[in-house]
PDB file of C-alpha atoms in Angstrom:
ATOM      1  CA  ALA A   1     368.976 266.280 232.772  1.00  0.00           C
ATOM      2  CA  GLY A   2     369.242 266.537 236.518  1.00  0.00           C
ATOM      3  CA  SER A   3     365.603 267.546 236.850  1.00  0.00           C
ATOM      4  CA  GLU A   4     364.617 264.112 235.512  1.00  0.00           C
ATOM      5  CA  VAL A   5     366.026 262.531 238.667  1.00  0.00           C
ATOM      6  CA  GLY A   6     364.717 265.185 241.035  1.00  0.00           C
ATOM      7  CA  ALA A   7     367.749 267.483 241.214  1.00  0.00           C
ATOM      8  CA  SER A   8     367.203 271.217 241.575  1.00  0.00           C
ATOM      9  CA  ASP A   9     369.117 273.792 239.556  1.00  0.00           C
ATOM     10  CA  THR A  10     371.700 274.479 242.284  1.00  0.00           C
ATOM     11  CA  PRO A  11     373.328 271.008 242.425  1.00  0.00           C
ATOM     12  CA  VAL A  12     373.041 270.616 238.645  1.00  0.00           C
ATOM     13  CA  CYS A  13     374.936 273.899 238.139  1.00  0.00           C
ATOM     14  CA  ARG A  14     377.512 272.821 240.725  1.00  0.00           C
ATOM     15  CA  VAL A  15     378.065 269.481 238.969  1.00  0.00           C
ATOM     16  CA  LEU A  16     378.418 271.226 235.603  1.00  0.00           C
ATOM     17  CA  ASN A  17     381.025 273.526 237.146  1.00  0.00           C
ATOM     18  CA  ILE A  18     382.929 270.513 238.534  1.00  0.00           C
ATOM     19  CA  VAL A  19     382.800 268.637 235.226  1.00  0.00           C
ATOM     20  CA  SER A  20     383.970 271.721 233.355  1.00  0.00           C
ATOM     21  CA  ARG A  21     386.964 272.181 235.657  1.00  0.00           C
ATOM     22  CA  GLU A  22     387.877 268.516 236.136  1.00  0.00           C
ATOM     23  CA  SER A  23     387.720 267.300 232.541  1.00  0.00           C
ATOM     24  CA  ASN A  24     386.770 270.241 230.339  1.00  0.00           C
ATOM     25  CA  CYS A  25     383.535 268.272 229.761  1.00  0.00           C
ATOM     26  CA  ASN A  26     385.509 265.495 228.059  1.00  0.00           C
ATOM     27  CA  SER A  27     384.338 262.005 229.017  1.00  0.00           C
ATOM     28  CA  SER A  28     387.578 260.517 227.691  1.00  0.00           C
ATOM     29  CA  ALA A  29     389.793 262.696 229.928  1.00  0.00           C
ATOM     30  CA  TYR A  30     392.436 260.700 231.776  1.00  0.00           C
ATOM     31  CA  ASN A  31     395.040 261.739 234.352  1.00  0.00           C
ATOM     32  CA  GLY A  32     397.513 258.953 235.039  1.00  0.00           C
ATOM     33  CA  ASN A  33     400.029 261.007 237.018  1.00  0.00           C
ATOM     34  CA  ALA A  34     401.347 258.601 239.667  1.00  0.00           C
ATOM     35  CA  ALA A  35     403.425 261.407 241.203  1.00  0.00           C
ATOM     36  CA  THR A  36     400.229 263.187 242.244  1.00  0.00           C
ATOM     37  CA  GLY A  37     398.368 259.989 243.142  1.00  0.00           C
ATOM     38  CA  ASP A  38     396.123 260.147 240.111  1.00  0.00           C
ATOM     39  CA  ASP A  39     394.600 257.373 238.055  1.00  0.00           C
ATOM     40  CA  SER A  40     391.558 259.471 237.238  1.00  0.00           C
ATOM     41  CA  PHE A  41     388.983 258.893 234.540  1.00  0.00           C
ATOM     42  CA  GLY A  42     386.205 260.741 232.781  1.00  0.00           C
ATOM     43  CA  LEU A  43     383.960 263.719 233.310  1.00  0.00           C
ATOM     44  CA  CYS A  44     384.389 263.940 237.078  1.00  0.00           C
ATOM     45  CA  GLN A  45     387.938 262.557 237.105  1.00  0.00           C
ATOM     46  CA  LEU A  46     387.003 259.622 239.322  1.00  0.00           C
ATOM     47  CA  ASN A  47     390.246 258.317 240.797  1.00  0.00           C
ATOM     48  CA  ALA A  48     390.688 254.551 240.601  1.00  0.00           C
ATOM     49  CA  ARG A  49     393.326 254.764 243.360  1.00  0.00           C
ATOM     50  CA  ALA A  50     390.571 255.919 245.711  1.00  0.00           C
ATOM     51  CA  GLY A  51     389.129 252.415 245.824  1.00  0.00           C
ATOM     52  CA  PHE A  52     385.671 253.357 244.562  1.00  0.00           C
ATOM     53  CA  PHE A  53     385.963 250.818 241.714  1.00  0.00           C
ATOM     54  CA  ARG A  54     387.169 247.904 243.868  1.00  0.00           C
ATOM     55  CA  SER A  55     384.831 245.062 244.768  1.00  0.00           C
ATOM     56  CA  GLY A  56     382.365 246.447 247.302  1.00  0.00           C
ATOM     57  CA  GLY A  57     383.324 250.045 246.437  1.00  0.00           C
ATOM     58  CA  ILE A  58     380.769 252.726 245.675  1.00  0.00           C
ATOM     59  CA  LEU A  59     381.470 252.415 241.937  1.00  0.00           C
ATOM     60  CA  SER A  60     382.277 248.695 241.759  1.00  0.00           C
ATOM     61  CA  GLY A  61     379.519 248.157 239.198  1.00  0.00           C
ATOM     62  CA  PHE A  62     380.999 250.683 236.765  1.00  0.00           C
ATOM     63  CA  ASN A  63     383.639 249.995 234.119  1.00  0.00           C
ATOM     64  CA  ARG A  64     385.930 253.040 234.143  1.00  0.00           C
ATOM     65  CA  TRP A  65     387.512 251.815 230.899  1.00  0.00           C
ATOM     66  CA  ALA A  66     384.168 252.392 229.150  1.00  0.00           C
ATOM     67  CA  PHE A  67     383.843 256.038 230.240  1.00  0.00           C
ATOM     68  CA  ALA A  68     385.537 257.436 227.128  1.00  0.00           C
ATOM     69  CA  SER A  69     383.149 255.697 224.743  1.00  0.00           C
ATOM     70  CA  ASP A  70     380.035 255.953 226.921  1.00  0.00           C
ATOM     71  CA  PRO A  71     379.515 259.452 228.363  1.00  0.00           C
ATOM     72  CA  ALA A  72     376.099 258.422 229.769  1.00  0.00           C
ATOM     73  CA  LEU A  73     377.735 255.629 231.805  1.00  0.00           C
ATOM     74  CA  ASN A  74     380.343 258.129 232.953  1.00  0.00           C
ATOM     75  CA  ALA A  75     377.638 260.591 234.049  1.00  0.00           C
ATOM     76  CA  ARG A  76     375.783 257.811 235.927  1.00  0.00           C
ATOM     77  CA  ALA A  77     378.989 256.988 237.832  1.00  0.00           C
ATOM     78  CA  CYS A  78     379.399 260.645 238.803  1.00  0.00           C
ATOM     79  CA  ALA A  79     375.759 260.721 239.932  1.00  0.00           C
ATOM     80  CA  ALA A  80     376.195 257.500 241.934  1.00  0.00           C
ATOM     81  CA  LEU A  81     379.162 258.977 243.781  1.00  0.00           C
ATOM     82  CA  TYR A  82     377.236 262.193 244.443  1.00  0.00           C
ATOM     83  CA  ALA A  83     374.194 260.226 245.682  1.00  0.00           C
ATOM     84  CA  ARG A  84     376.393 258.490 248.251  1.00  0.00           C
ATOM     85  CA  CYS A  85     378.832 261.285 249.120  1.00  0.00           C
ATOM     86  CA  GLY A  86     377.155 264.553 248.216  1.00  0.00           C
ATOM     87  CA  PHE A  87     379.734 267.241 247.668  1.00  0.00           C
ATOM     88  CA  GLY A  88     381.634 266.182 250.774  1.00  0.00           C
ATOM     89  CA  PRO A  89     385.333 265.369 250.858  1.00  0.00           C
ATOM     90  CA  TRP A  90     387.050 262.060 250.410  1.00  0.00           C
ATOM     91  CA  ILE A  91     388.375 260.730 253.674  1.00  0.00           C
ATOM     92  CA  LYS A  92     392.153 260.640 253.564  1.00  0.00           C
ATOM     93  CA  GLY A  93     393.546 257.173 254.164  1.00  0.00           C
ATOM     94  CA  ASP A  94     390.683 254.903 253.131  1.00  0.00           C
ATOM     95  CA  TYR A  95     389.373 257.317 250.482  1.00  0.00           C
ATOM     96  CA  GLY A  96     385.799 256.757 251.486  1.00  0.00           C
ATOM     97  CA  CYS A  97     383.526 259.745 251.635  1.00  0.00           C
ATOM     98  CA  ARG A  98     381.293 261.553 254.032  1.00  0.00           C
ATOM     99  CA  ARG A  99     378.389 263.839 253.419  1.00  0.00           C
ATOM    100  CA  PRO A 100     379.067 267.430 254.461  1.00  0.00           C
TER     101      PRO A 100
END
């Protein structure tokens, strides 16, 4: 649970809302729609086209192909992105992130 890592109820509820909308709480959800720029995986629909999984990227240590069979790994990747970016937007162009 989020409280185990020091998260209060507010961000935990926000993350649950995001996961519900992005993937319907399905860790094996995949959106490979090139027309919309998606190559998105898992609970939070982390987009591989965003560069987060590339060498040196925020999620370079995570195997997106394992998300479907390992929901805990998937949740840790979502948490790692949140820890770095908060709920701020991706930066268009380099698809980095900035905290709000």
